[in-house]
XYZ file of C-alpha atoms in Angstrom:
56
model
C 84.296 -6.677 89.949
C 87.797 -5.546 92.003
C 88.425 -7.248 94.543
C 91.174 -5.664 96.725
C 92.044 -2.704 98.501
C 94.051 -0.401 96.419
C 96.365 2.666 97.636
C 95.328 5.834 96.186
C 98.625 5.809 94.175
C 97.548 2.614 92.355
C 94.375 3.964 91.242
C 95.906 7.024 90.019
C 98.258 5.366 87.940
C 95.622 3.237 86.600
C 94.005 6.610 85.448
C 97.364 8.035 84.082
C 97.421 10.672 86.449
C 99.339 11.834 90.013
C 97.832 10.985 93.187
C 97.325 14.887 93.835
C 95.136 14.986 90.662
C 93.321 12.043 91.726
C 92.760 13.900 94.941
C 91.400 17.027 93.088
C 88.994 15.138 90.577
C 87.593 13.526 93.692
C 87.380 17.038 95.515
C 85.704 18.706 92.838
C 83.139 15.743 92.756
C 82.794 15.465 96.220
C 84.099 12.262 96.583
C 85.284 11.689 100.186
C 86.772 8.894 101.088
C 88.357 7.368 104.457
C 92.230 7.932 104.579
C 94.148 4.495 103.974
C 93.514 2.000 101.095
C 90.460 2.660 99.201
C 87.977 -0.315 99.697
C 86.554 -2.317 96.576
C 82.963 -0.771 97.319
C 85.088 3.022 96.936
C 86.865 1.933 94.108
C 83.271 1.177 92.248
C 82.037 4.560 93.396
C 85.757 6.099 91.330
C 85.161 3.890 88.419
C 81.491 5.121 88.171
C 82.366 8.435 88.411
C 85.283 8.356 86.011
C 85.301 5.995 84.110
C 86.527 2.299 84.418
C 89.990 1.694 83.401
C 90.375 -1.000 80.633
C 93.924 -2.856 81.100
C 96.054 -3.292 78.032
């Protein structure tokens, strides 16, 4: 489980995309998250929708 808040850039990098593309994905799926760092709860929502990133 995710333990700390992350920036949109950090999450986008996990998927290998830009923060702008992550924004578009979230917009398309109607995922609305407050500005600022993304809480662990909101991160789980993103990972459930787009797939969990497996670190290499």
